[in-house]
mmCIF file of C-alpha atoms in Angstrom:
data_model
loop_
_atom_site.group_PDB
_atom_site.id
_atom_site.type_symbol
_atom_site.label_atom_id
_atom_site.label_comp_id
_atom_site.label_asym_id
_atom_site.label_seq_id
_atom_site.Cartn_x
_atom_site.Cartn_y
_atom_site.Cartn_z
ATOM 1 C CA MET F 103 6.819 -37.207 45.913
ATOM 2 C CA GLU F 104 8.282 -34.323 44.186
ATOM 3 C CA PRO F 105 7.619 -30.320 46.091
ATOM 4 C CA LEU F 106 5.064 -28.106 45.659
ATOM 5 C CA ASN F 107 6.106 -24.109 44.642
ATOM 6 C CA GLN F 108 3.824 -22.829 47.366
ATOM 7 C CA ILE F 109 4.590 -19.474 45.851
ATOM 8 C CA ASN F 110 3.388 -20.266 42.045
ATOM 9 C CA CYS F 111 0.315 -18.275 43.106
ATOM 10 C CA PHE F 112 2.040 -15.327 44.316
ATOM 11 C CA GLU F 113 3.591 -14.465 41.322
ATOM 12 C CA ILE F 114 1.125 -12.375 39.603
ATOM 13 C CA ASN F 115 2.012 -9.836 42.888
ATOM 14 C CA LYS F 116 6.153 -10.277 42.465
ATOM 15 C CA LYS F 117 5.031 -8.449 39.055
ATOM 16 C CA ILE F 118 3.468 -5.975 39.982
ATOM 17 C CA TRP F 119 5.333 -4.988 42.963
ATOM 18 C CA LYS F 120 8.162 -4.507 40.769
ATOM 19 C CA ILE F 121 6.340 -2.411 38.481
ATOM 20 C CA ILE F 122 5.215 -0.509 40.581
ATOM 21 C CA GLY F 123 8.277 -0.054 42.749
ATOM 22 C CA LEU F 124 7.764 -2.644 45.600
ATOM 23 C CA TRP F 125 10.115 -5.580 44.999
ATOM 24 C CA PRO F 126 13.709 -5.622 43.420
ATOM 25 C CA ALA F 127 13.647 -6.262 39.715
ATOM 26 C CA ASP F 128 15.599 -9.176 37.527
ATOM 27 C CA ASP F 129 19.579 -8.186 37.548
ATOM 28 C CA THR F 130 18.403 -7.440 33.775
ATOM 29 C CA TRP F 131 17.140 -4.101 34.914
ATOM 30 C CA LYS F 132 19.880 -2.204 37.152
ATOM 31 C CA TYR F 133 17.759 1.889 37.001
ATOM 32 C CA HIS F 134 15.470 -0.738 38.494
ATOM 33 C CA PRO F 135 16.328 1.042 41.537
ATOM 34 C CA ILE F 136 15.869 4.689 40.254
ATOM 35 C CA PHE F 137 12.844 4.045 38.968
ATOM 36 C CA SER F 138 11.137 3.206 41.863
ATOM 37 C CA LYS F 139 12.678 5.830 43.870
ATOM 38 C CA ILE F 140 10.797 7.963 41.475
ATOM 39 C CA LEU F 141 8.057 6.121 40.830
ATOM 40 C CA ILE F 142 7.333 6.321 44.337
ATOM 41 C CA ALA F 143 8.409 9.767 45.128
ATOM 42 C CA VAL F 144 6.017 11.298 42.370
ATOM 43 C CA LEU F 145 3.689 8.985 43.101
ATOM 44 C CA ILE F 146 3.038 8.388 47.088
ATOM 45 C CA LEU F 147 4.905 11.382 48.467
ATOM 46 C CA LEU F 148 4.111 14.492 45.983
ATOM 47 C CA PHE F 149 0.524 13.179 45.402
ATOM 48 C CA ASP F 150 0.079 12.908 49.438
ATOM 49 C CA ALA F 151 1.737 16.422 50.362
ATOM 50 C CA LEU F 152 -0.361 17.293 47.495
ATOM 51 C CA LEU F 153 -4.028 16.320 48.836
ATOM 52 C CA THR F 154 -2.294 17.489 52.179
ATOM 53 C CA LEU F 155 -2.091 20.796 50.979
ATOM 54 C CA ASN F 156 -5.557 20.709 49.326
ATOM 55 C CA LEU F 157 -6.825 19.625 52.836
ATOM 56 C CA CYS F 158 -5.459 22.942 54.478
ATOM 57 C CA CYS F 159 -6.685 25.153 51.695
ATOM 58 C CA MET F 160 -10.539 23.852 50.891
ATOM 59 C CA THR F 161 -13.028 25.436 50.928
ATOM 60 C CA LYS F 162 -14.255 25.399 54.777
ATOM 61 C CA GLN F 163 -17.774 23.751 53.941
ATOM 62 C CA LEU F 164 -19.082 20.198 55.669
ATOM 63 C CA ASP F 165 -19.115 18.063 52.048
ATOM 64 C CA VAL F 166 -17.024 19.607 50.228
ATOM 65 C CA ILE F 167 -14.957 18.809 53.180
ATOM 66 C CA ILE F 168 -16.292 15.308 54.040
ATOM 67 C CA GLU F 169 -16.015 14.349 49.919
ATOM 68 C CA ASN F 170 -12.181 15.654 50.303
ATOM 69 C CA THR F 171 -10.919 13.246 53.242
ATOM 70 C CA LEU F 172 -12.989 10.377 51.914
ATOM 71 C CA PHE F 173 -9.592 9.634 49.557
ATOM 72 C CA TYR F 174 -6.902 11.321 51.685
ATOM 73 C CA PHE F 175 -7.729 8.076 54.343
ATOM 74 C CA THR F 176 -7.827 5.515 51.366
ATOM 75 C CA ALA F 177 -4.292 7.466 50.440
ATOM 76 C CA VAL F 178 -2.571 7.331 53.613
ATOM 77 C CA VAL F 179 -3.966 3.394 53.972
ATOM 78 C CA VAL F 180 -1.375 2.833 51.294
ATOM 79 C CA ALA F 181 1.546 5.197 52.325
ATOM 80 C CA SER F 182 1.304 3.128 55.628
ATOM 81 C CA LYS F 183 1.824 -0.018 53.394
ATOM 82 C CA VAL F 184 5.163 1.645 50.522
ATOM 83 C CA ILE F 185 6.424 3.033 54.018
ATOM 84 C CA THR F 186 5.983 -1.313 56.346
ATOM 85 C CA PHE F 187 6.954 -3.155 52.377
ATOM 86 C CA LEU F 188 10.643 -0.790 51.924
ATOM 87 C CA LYS F 189 11.482 -1.724 56.204
ATOM 88 C CA GLU F 190 10.104 -4.626 56.012
ATOM 89 C CA ARG F 191 11.748 -6.014 52.308
ATOM 90 C CA ASP F 192 13.847 -8.249 54.732
ATOM 91 C CA GLY F 193 10.645 -9.937 56.946
ATOM 92 C CA LEU F 194 8.944 -10.321 53.505
ATOM 93 C CA ILE F 195 12.492 -12.250 52.079
ATOM 94 C CA ASP F 196 11.644 -14.849 55.999
ATOM 95 C CA ILE F 197 7.656 -15.012 55.186
ATOM 96 C CA PHE F 198 8.516 -16.838 51.228
ATOM 97 C CA ASN F 199 11.281 -18.530 52.592
ATOM 98 C CA SER F 200 8.845 -20.323 55.213
ATOM 99 C CA LEU F 201 6.653 -21.165 52.369
ATOM 100 C CA GLU F 202 9.467 -22.987 50.632
ATOM 101 C CA SER F 203 11.021 -24.768 53.939
ATOM 102 C CA GLU F 204 10.813 -28.069 54.380
ATOM 103 C CA MET F 205 8.588 -28.270 56.840
ATOM 104 C CA PHE F 206 5.927 -27.014 55.097
ATOM 105 C CA GLN F 207 6.325 -29.838 52.230
ATOM 106 C CA LEU F 208 3.610 -32.037 51.430
ATOM 107 C CA CYS F 209 3.807 -35.924 52.057
ATOM 108 C CA ASN F 210 0.077 -37.272 50.212
ATOM 109 C CA ASP F 211 -2.066 -36.512 47.787
ATOM 110 C CA MET F 212 -4.534 -35.293 49.894
ATOM 111 C CA GLU F 213 -1.830 -32.778 52.266
ATOM 112 C CA VAL F 214 -1.545 -31.654 47.779
ATOM 113 C CA LYS F 215 -5.152 -30.824 47.480
ATOM 114 C CA ILE F 216 -6.084 -29.770 50.276
ATOM 115 C CA LEU F 217 -3.254 -26.576 49.361
ATOM 116 C CA LYS F 218 -3.775 -26.728 46.331
ATOM 117 C CA LYS F 219 -7.275 -25.632 46.705
ATOM 118 C CA ALA F 220 -6.331 -22.456 48.882
ATOM 119 C CA ASN F 221 -4.114 -21.710 46.608
ATOM 120 C CA SER F 222 -6.066 -22.056 43.648
ATOM 121 C CA PHE F 223 -9.234 -19.599 45.869
ATOM 122 C CA ASN F 224 -5.709 -17.106 45.893
ATOM 123 C CA ILE F 225 -5.532 -16.730 42.282
ATOM 124 C CA MET F 226 -10.045 -17.089 42.008
ATOM 125 C CA TYR F 227 -10.031 -14.337 44.811
ATOM 126 C CA TRP F 228 -6.939 -11.620 43.452
ATOM 127 C CA LYS F 229 -9.165 -12.157 39.446
ATOM 128 C CA ILE F 230 -11.820 -11.026 41.400
ATOM 129 C CA VAL F 231 -10.441 -8.168 43.230
ATOM 130 C CA ALA F 232 -8.835 -6.557 40.317
ATOM 131 C CA ILE F 233 -12.051 -6.872 38.290
ATOM 132 C CA VAL F 234 -13.569 -5.054 40.300
ATOM 133 C CA SER F 235 -10.833 -2.750 40.775
ATOM 134 C CA PHE F 236 -10.413 -2.048 37.480
ATOM 135 C CA THR F 237 -13.827 -2.288 36.422
ATOM 136 C CA SER F 238 -14.462 0.982 39.521
ATOM 137 C CA HIS F 239 -11.316 3.050 38.262
ATOM 138 C CA VAL F 240 -12.478 2.972 34.528
ATOM 139 C CA ALA F 241 -15.859 4.056 35.256
ATOM 140 C CA HIS F 242 -14.868 6.528 37.984
ATOM 141 C CA PHE F 243 -12.076 8.749 35.047
ATOM 142 C CA GLY F 244 -12.528 6.989 32.069
ATOM 143 C CA VAL F 245 -16.984 8.161 31.731
ATOM 144 C CA PRO F 246 -16.308 11.918 32.932
ATOM 145 C CA VAL F 247 -13.566 11.564 29.985
ATOM 146 C CA MET F 248 -15.162 10.808 27.457
ATOM 147 C CA LEU F 249 -18.339 12.875 27.886
ATOM 148 C CA HIS F 250 -15.768 15.252 27.761
ATOM 149 C CA PHE F 251 -14.427 14.691 24.721
ATOM 150 C CA ILE F 252 -17.783 13.772 23.404
ATOM 151 C CA PHE F 253 -20.386 16.749 24.950
ATOM 152 C CA SER F 254 -18.017 18.874 25.628
ATOM 153 C CA VAL F 255 -19.043 18.580 29.565
ATOM 154 C CA ASP F 256 -17.240 20.005 31.758
ATOM 155 C CA LEU F 257 -14.109 17.911 33.167
ATOM 156 C CA GLU F 258 -13.750 18.570 36.663
ATOM 157 C CA LEU F 259 -10.178 17.139 38.628
ATOM 158 C CA PRO F 260 -12.057 13.726 39.649
ATOM 159 C CA ILE F 261 -10.398 13.476 43.208
ATOM 160 C CA CYS F 262 -10.012 16.742 44.708
ATOM 161 C CA SER F 263 -10.437 20.443 43.325
ATOM 162 C CA TYR F 264 -5.848 21.240 44.412
ATOM 163 C CA SER F 265 -7.549 24.606 45.798
ATOM 164 C CA PHE F 266 -4.441 26.157 46.644
ATOM 165 C CA LEU F 267 -3.627 26.437 43.087
ATOM 166 C CA SER F 268 -5.364 29.642 40.895
ATOM 167 C CA LYS F 269 -8.353 28.805 38.387
ATOM 168 C CA ASP F 270 -6.417 30.703 35.611
ATOM 169 C CA PHE F 271 -3.309 27.028 36.691
ATOM 170 C CA ILE F 272 -6.023 24.923 36.893
ATOM 171 C CA ASP F 273 -7.523 25.105 33.512
ATOM 172 C CA THR F 274 -5.070 25.223 31.514
ATOM 173 C CA TYR F 275 -2.589 22.682 33.005
ATOM 174 C CA ARG F 276 -6.669 20.883 33.632
ATOM 175 C CA HIS F 277 -6.011 17.387 31.644
ATOM 176 C CA LEU F 278 -2.369 16.972 32.572
ATOM 177 C CA LEU F 279 -3.334 17.342 36.705
ATOM 178 C CA TYR F 280 -6.290 15.332 35.868
ATOM 179 C CA LEU F 281 -4.240 12.523 34.399
ATOM 180 C CA TYR F 282 -1.663 13.100 36.984
ATOM 181 C CA GLN F 283 -4.833 12.165 39.298
ATOM 182 C CA CYS F 284 -5.383 9.034 37.000
ATOM 183 C CA LEU F 285 -2.181 7.878 37.874
ATOM 184 C CA GLY F 286 -2.081 8.307 41.539
ATOM 185 C CA ILE F 287 -5.327 6.118 41.953
ATOM 186 C CA GLN F 288 -4.194 3.974 39.578
ATOM 187 C CA TYR F 289 -1.393 3.350 41.715
ATOM 188 C CA LEU F 290 -3.656 3.289 44.909
ATOM 189 C CA VAL F 291 -5.339 0.464 43.599
ATOM 190 C CA LEU F 292 -2.653 -1.709 42.275
ATOM 191 C CA VAL F 293 -0.851 -1.053 46.232
ATOM 192 C CA ASN F 294 -4.427 -1.922 47.519
ATOM 193 C CA LEU F 295 -5.148 -4.603 44.799
ATOM 194 C CA ASN F 296 -1.858 -6.832 45.351
ATOM 195 C CA ILE F 297 -1.036 -6.069 49.177
ATOM 196 C CA ASP F 298 -3.994 -6.846 50.390
ATOM 197 C CA THR F 299 -4.764 -10.492 48.499
ATOM 198 C CA PHE F 300 -1.214 -11.111 49.201
ATOM 199 C CA ILE F 301 -2.057 -10.058 53.029
ATOM 200 C CA LEU F 302 -5.249 -12.657 53.418
ATOM 201 C CA GLY F 303 -3.536 -15.336 51.163
ATOM 202 C CA LEU F 304 -1.173 -16.286 53.577
ATOM 203 C CA ILE F 305 -3.456 -16.468 56.223
ATOM 204 C CA ILE F 306 -5.426 -18.772 53.683
ATOM 205 C CA PHE F 307 -1.703 -20.555 53.573
ATOM 206 C CA VAL F 308 -1.489 -20.896 57.036
ATOM 207 C CA ILE F 309 -5.470 -22.675 57.313
ATOM 208 C CA ALA F 310 -4.249 -25.300 54.675
ATOM 209 C CA GLN F 311 -1.518 -25.907 56.955
ATOM 210 C CA LEU F 312 -3.983 -25.910 60.406
ATOM 211 C CA ASP F 313 -5.962 -27.984 57.925
ATOM 212 C CA ILE F 314 -2.898 -31.160 56.158
ATOM 213 C CA LEU F 315 -2.183 -31.135 60.831
ATOM 214 C CA ASP F 316 -5.592 -31.790 61.635
ATOM 215 C CA LEU F 317 -5.172 -34.813 59.148
ATOM 216 C CA LYS F 318 -2.351 -35.743 60.488
ATOM 217 C CA LEU F 319 -3.285 -35.657 63.770
ATOM 218 C CA ARG F 320 -6.624 -37.407 63.501
ATOM 219 C CA THR F 321 -4.220 -40.439 61.008
ATOM 220 C CA LEU F 322 -1.660 -40.535 63.534
ATOM 221 C CA THR F 323 -1.888 -44.428 65.231
ATOM 222 C CA ASP F 324 -3.634 -45.531 61.931
ATOM 223 C CA HIS F 325 -0.862 -48.098 61.504
ATOM 224 C CA LYS F 326 -1.269 -52.256 60.064
ATOM 225 C CA THR F 327 -1.140 -55.312 62.355
ATOM 226 C CA ASP F 328 -2.517 -58.285 62.198
ATOM 227 C CA GLU F 329 -2.224 -57.509 66.596
ATOM 228 C CA ASP F 330 -3.731 -55.466 69.262
ATOM 229 C CA ASN F 331 -1.320 -54.588 70.728
ATOM 230 C CA VAL F 332 1.760 -51.898 69.379
ATOM 231 C CA ASP F 333 4.737 -53.712 68.688
ATOM 232 C CA ASP F 334 7.388 -51.328 70.284
ATOM 233 C CA VAL F 335 8.575 -50.502 66.426
ATOM 234 C CA SER F 336 5.424 -49.082 65.855
ATOM 235 C CA GLU F 337 5.133 -47.343 69.315
ATOM 236 C CA ALA F 338 8.640 -45.822 68.461
ATOM 237 C CA ASP F 339 7.015 -44.973 64.986
ATOM 238 C CA MET F 340 3.955 -43.806 66.537
ATOM 239 C CA LEU F 341 6.031 -41.318 68.696
ATOM 240 C CA LYS F 342 8.499 -40.026 66.251
ATOM 241 C CA LYS F 343 4.954 -38.607 63.798
ATOM 242 C CA LEU F 344 3.442 -36.931 67.155
ATOM 243 C CA HIS F 345 7.134 -35.100 67.683
ATOM 244 C CA GLN F 346 6.923 -34.636 63.821
ATOM 245 C CA CYS F 347 3.094 -33.314 63.950
ATOM 246 C CA VAL F 348 4.428 -30.752 67.670
ATOM 247 C CA GLN F 349 7.146 -29.661 65.506
ATOM 248 C CA HIS F 350 4.602 -28.874 62.249
ATOM 249 C CA PHE F 351 2.148 -26.770 64.587
ATOM 250 C CA GLU F 352 4.927 -25.267 66.035
ATOM 251 C CA GLU F 353 6.905 -24.373 62.619
ATOM 252 C CA ILE F 354 3.372 -22.603 61.683
ATOM 253 C CA SER F 355 2.947 -20.640 65.530
ATOM 254 C CA LYS F 356 5.778 -18.854 63.808
ATOM 255 C CA PHE F 357 4.652 -18.438 61.153
ATOM 256 C CA CYS F 358 1.543 -16.529 62.171
ATOM 257 C CA ASP F 359 4.134 -14.966 63.819
ATOM 258 C CA GLN F 360 6.428 -13.756 61.411
ATOM 259 C CA ILE F 361 3.051 -13.056 59.285
ATOM 260 C CA GLN F 362 2.379 -10.409 62.462
ATOM 261 C CA ARG F 363 5.435 -9.442 62.981
ATOM 262 C CA VAL F 364 5.331 -7.502 59.338
ATOM 263 C CA PHE F 365 1.830 -6.641 59.151
ATOM 264 C CA SER F 366 0.449 -5.749 61.608
ATOM 265 C CA PHE F 367 0.876 -1.651 61.370
ATOM 266 C CA ILE F 368 -0.844 -2.086 58.505
ATOM 267 C CA ILE F 369 -3.382 -4.585 59.884
ATOM 268 C CA PHE F 370 -3.626 -1.359 62.417
ATOM 269 C CA VAL F 371 -3.674 1.123 59.296
ATOM 270 C CA GLN F 372 -5.476 0.111 58.160
ATOM 271 C CA PHE F 373 -8.924 -0.909 59.958
ATOM 272 C CA SER F 374 -9.043 2.274 61.516
ATOM 273 C CA MET F 375 -9.212 4.506 58.469
ATOM 274 C CA ALA F 376 -11.666 2.412 57.360
ATOM 275 C CA SER F 377 -13.339 2.856 60.102
ATOM 276 C CA CYS F 378 -12.802 6.338 60.541
ATOM 277 C CA ILE F 379 -14.318 6.162 55.811
ATOM 278 C CA ILE F 380 -17.751 3.906 56.723
ATOM 279 C CA CYS F 381 -18.385 7.417 59.073
ATOM 280 C CA ILE F 382 -17.783 9.972 56.665
ATOM 281 C CA CYS F 383 -19.684 8.021 54.334
ATOM 282 C CA LEU F 384 -22.861 7.634 56.404
ATOM 283 C CA PHE F 385 -22.009 11.489 57.409
ATOM 284 C CA ARG F 386 -22.645 12.171 53.928
ATOM 285 C CA PHE F 387 -25.506 10.341 53.190
ATOM 286 C CA THR F 388 -27.434 13.054 55.144
ATOM 287 C CA MET F 389 -26.782 15.183 53.455
ATOM 288 C CA PRO F 390 -28.259 16.842 50.028
ATOM 289 C CA ALA F 391 -25.934 15.078 47.016
ATOM 290 C CA SER F 392 -26.439 13.559 43.359
ATOM 291 C CA THR F 393 -28.437 10.472 42.872
ATOM 292 C CA SER F 394 -24.541 9.459 40.985
ATOM 293 C CA TYR F 395 -23.090 10.493 44.181
ATOM 294 C CA TYR F 396 -25.037 8.359 46.013
ATOM 295 C CA ILE F 397 -24.469 5.345 44.776
ATOM 296 C CA PHE F 398 -20.741 6.644 44.730
ATOM 297 C CA LEU F 399 -20.830 6.103 48.436
ATOM 298 C CA ALA F 400 -22.899 3.581 48.191
ATOM 299 C CA THR F 401 -20.572 1.667 46.551
ATOM 300 C CA TYR F 402 -17.007 3.102 48.703
ATOM 301 C CA MET F 403 -18.475 2.371 51.749
ATOM 302 C CA SER F 404 -19.657 -1.254 50.458
ATOM 303 C CA VAL F 405 -15.460 -1.882 49.407
ATOM 304 C CA MET F 406 -14.613 -1.018 52.612
ATOM 305 C CA ILE F 407 -16.576 -2.647 53.949
ATOM 306 C CA LEU F 408 -15.481 -6.003 52.341
ATOM 307 C CA GLN F 409 -11.776 -4.644 52.467
ATOM 308 C CA ILE F 410 -11.385 -5.453 56.225
ATOM 309 C CA LEU F 411 -14.926 -7.757 55.946
ATOM 310 C CA VAL F 412 -12.534 -10.326 54.827
ATOM 311 C CA PRO F 413 -9.779 -10.516 56.456
ATOM 312 C CA SER F 414 -11.300 -10.568 60.573
ATOM 313 C CA TRP F 415 -13.663 -13.646 58.610
ATOM 314 C CA PHE F 416 -10.784 -16.345 57.182
ATOM 315 C CA GLY F 417 -8.613 -14.369 60.493
ATOM 316 C CA SER F 418 -11.759 -16.124 63.210
ATOM 317 C CA LYS F 419 -10.748 -18.766 60.275
ATOM 318 C CA MET F 420 -7.924 -19.566 61.504
ATOM 319 C CA MET F 421 -7.865 -19.392 64.830
ATOM 320 C CA HIS F 422 -11.329 -22.350 64.880
ATOM 321 C CA LYS F 423 -8.781 -24.008 62.663
ATOM 322 C CA SER F 424 -5.700 -24.184 65.667
ATOM 323 C CA GLN F 425 -8.785 -24.321 68.069
ATOM 324 C CA LEU F 426 -10.249 -27.278 66.793
ATOM 325 C CA LEU F 427 -6.354 -29.933 66.565
ATOM 326 C CA PRO F 428 -7.373 -30.323 70.567
ATOM 327 C CA PHE F 429 -10.071 -32.030 69.074
ATOM 328 C CA ALA F 430 -8.634 -33.513 66.016
ATOM 329 C CA VAL F 431 -5.960 -35.290 68.358
ATOM 330 C CA TYR F 432 -7.993 -37.368 70.768
ATOM 331 C CA SER F 433 -9.423 -38.925 67.408
ATOM 332 C CA CYS F 434 -6.849 -41.222 67.309
ATOM 333 C CA ASP F 435 -6.950 -44.509 68.053
ATOM 334 C CA TRP F 436 -4.571 -43.185 71.762
ATOM 335 C CA ILE F 437 -6.156 -45.115 74.661
ATOM 336 C CA PRO F 438 -3.987 -48.003 73.962
ATOM 337 C CA ARG F 439 -0.132 -46.301 73.625
ATOM 338 C CA SER F 440 2.653 -45.834 75.918
ATOM 339 C CA ARG F 441 3.021 -43.378 78.709
ATOM 340 C CA ARG F 442 5.239 -41.704 76.655
ATOM 341 C CA PHE F 443 3.283 -41.165 74.106
ATOM 342 C CA LYS F 444 0.212 -39.783 76.296
ATOM 343 C CA SER F 445 2.628 -37.021 78.148
ATOM 344 C CA SER F 446 3.586 -36.053 74.915
ATOM 345 C CA LEU F 447 -0.549 -35.603 73.692
ATOM 346 C CA ARG F 448 -1.173 -33.941 76.773
ATOM 347 C CA LEU F 449 1.620 -31.745 76.099
ATOM 348 C CA PHE F 450 0.815 -30.959 72.723
ATOM 349 C CA VAL F 451 -3.322 -30.409 73.834
ATOM 350 C CA GLU F 452 -1.613 -27.307 76.734
ATOM 351 C CA ARG F 453 0.341 -25.660 73.600
ATOM 352 C CA ALA F 454 -3.245 -26.135 71.267
ATOM 353 C CA ASN F 455 -5.529 -24.539 73.329
ATOM 354 C CA VAL F 456 -4.042 -21.381 72.970
ATOM 355 C CA PRO F 457 -5.612 -20.293 69.304
ATOM 356 C CA LEU F 458 -3.177 -18.615 66.295
ATOM 357 C CA CYS F 459 -4.114 -15.155 65.625
ATOM 358 C CA ILE F 460 -2.567 -12.129 64.171
ATOM 359 C CA VAL F 461 -2.806 -8.541 66.438
ATOM 360 C CA GLY F 462 -2.336 -5.536 64.064
ATOM 361 C CA GLY F 463 -0.847 -2.393 66.477
ATOM 362 C CA LYS F 464 -0.372 -4.710 69.233
ATOM 363 C CA MET F 465 -4.263 -3.756 69.499
ATOM 364 C CA PHE F 466 -6.829 -6.364 68.667
ATOM 365 C CA ILE F 467 -7.262 -9.408 67.472
ATOM 366 C CA LEU F 468 -8.295 -9.765 63.009
ATOM 367 C CA SER F 469 -11.513 -11.547 63.800
ATOM 368 C CA LEU F 470 -14.672 -10.726 63.191
ATOM 369 C CA THR F 471 -14.848 -10.018 66.640
ATOM 370 C CA THR F 472 -13.098 -7.346 66.104
ATOM 371 C CA PHE F 473 -14.650 -5.981 62.974
ATOM 372 C CA THR F 474 -17.955 -6.610 64.708
ATOM 373 C CA SER F 475 -16.506 -3.876 67.222
ATOM 374 C CA ILE F 476 -15.179 -1.460 64.432
ATOM 375 C CA MET F 477 -18.668 -1.465 62.419
ATOM 376 C CA ASN F 478 -20.430 -0.475 65.948
ATOM 377 C CA SER F 479 -17.622 2.263 65.936
ATOM 378 C CA ALA F 480 -18.244 3.253 63.410
ATOM 379 C CA TYR F 481 -22.143 4.058 63.707
ATOM 380 C CA SER F 482 -21.520 5.811 67.307
ATOM 381 C CA PHE F 483 -19.261 8.180 65.357
ATOM 382 C CA PHE F 484 -21.406 8.745 62.522
ATOM 383 C CA THR F 485 -24.255 8.700 65.618
ATOM 384 C CA LEU F 486 -22.380 11.732 67.479
ATOM 385 C CA LEU F 487 -21.514 13.962 64.062
ATOM 386 C CA ARG F 488 -25.361 13.853 63.704
ATOM 387 C CA ASN F 489 -26.552 15.557 67.267
ATOM 388 C CA ILE F 490 -23.736 17.397 67.245
ATOM 389 C CA GLN F 491 -24.728 18.761 63.508
ATOM 390 C CA THR F 492 -28.596 19.176 64.447
ATOM 391 C CA ARG F 493 -28.177 21.403 67.089
#
């Protein structure tokens, strides 16, 4: 059977990483490192510095502070992702090498079907998130431009007002500042889209490998023989298959450790900032605003919830799949097997009783339990702010 290229579903991610300067381009473009540094300096470092300066100099009004803080938290999350990608490039290369390792190669049509289904899901999920992200971006930034040029409506800066600049300067360069903020947010969208879907894709790959291992364990003792007892050759063959399954499980466990080592900081920052954003959105709902702004708040908060709900869901699914492996291995015909086979089986069961998981920042497990805790924390902070406001 020809080996299945398991990183094909991430080709679009790698192409976008090259465009936004997070991944080395081909040797044909020798100026890409310079392009990458300029892009990150202008659209991350300068963009975040201006947001920070605006946050320090803005009017001390609660509604204004909240509106500017929403995008600031998002910028902090994206900055953590960019820093991680630049710092952990060797770890990312190791992850790609592991995806194509010999242990993860497929042996039969059923295994190919499982992995192709996972790859198809990853591609479909990327397309859905891309369509939603770009539609939201065009609606938020394109509609005001159309209204400005068609109906002469005043063009307000979409992200923040840059309160540290004079009004004359803003009026003179309003279109350029608007374009810069649009490009900055578009860069943030591309970073979020292609890193979040990549992390989720790796988790989906782990789940697919656990399904393949589950299938191997259930068919561990399948053999063709006319006798009830298994001969020495068949027994040795089954013991070899069991050892291969143990090795496969260890490779999956090591791969989870690789994911955690590279993306633990990103997961921690994203979940922490999402909790803050959800809390702030809830609090902003209690203050006067236009209907369009309420719609924006509801949409933005929903996206933040989904941004942590989806990986939490599949994190829990990964843990559940790994917990099913002991049941899978006991589904084979293990009773008439040799003592050596049973001893190896018991050792595997003891190892598999510890579920595979991904930990964010060495503080919380990526699971639905963590998602519930974060939502509870966001609501608790909201009620605290609400009580302070009413006093």
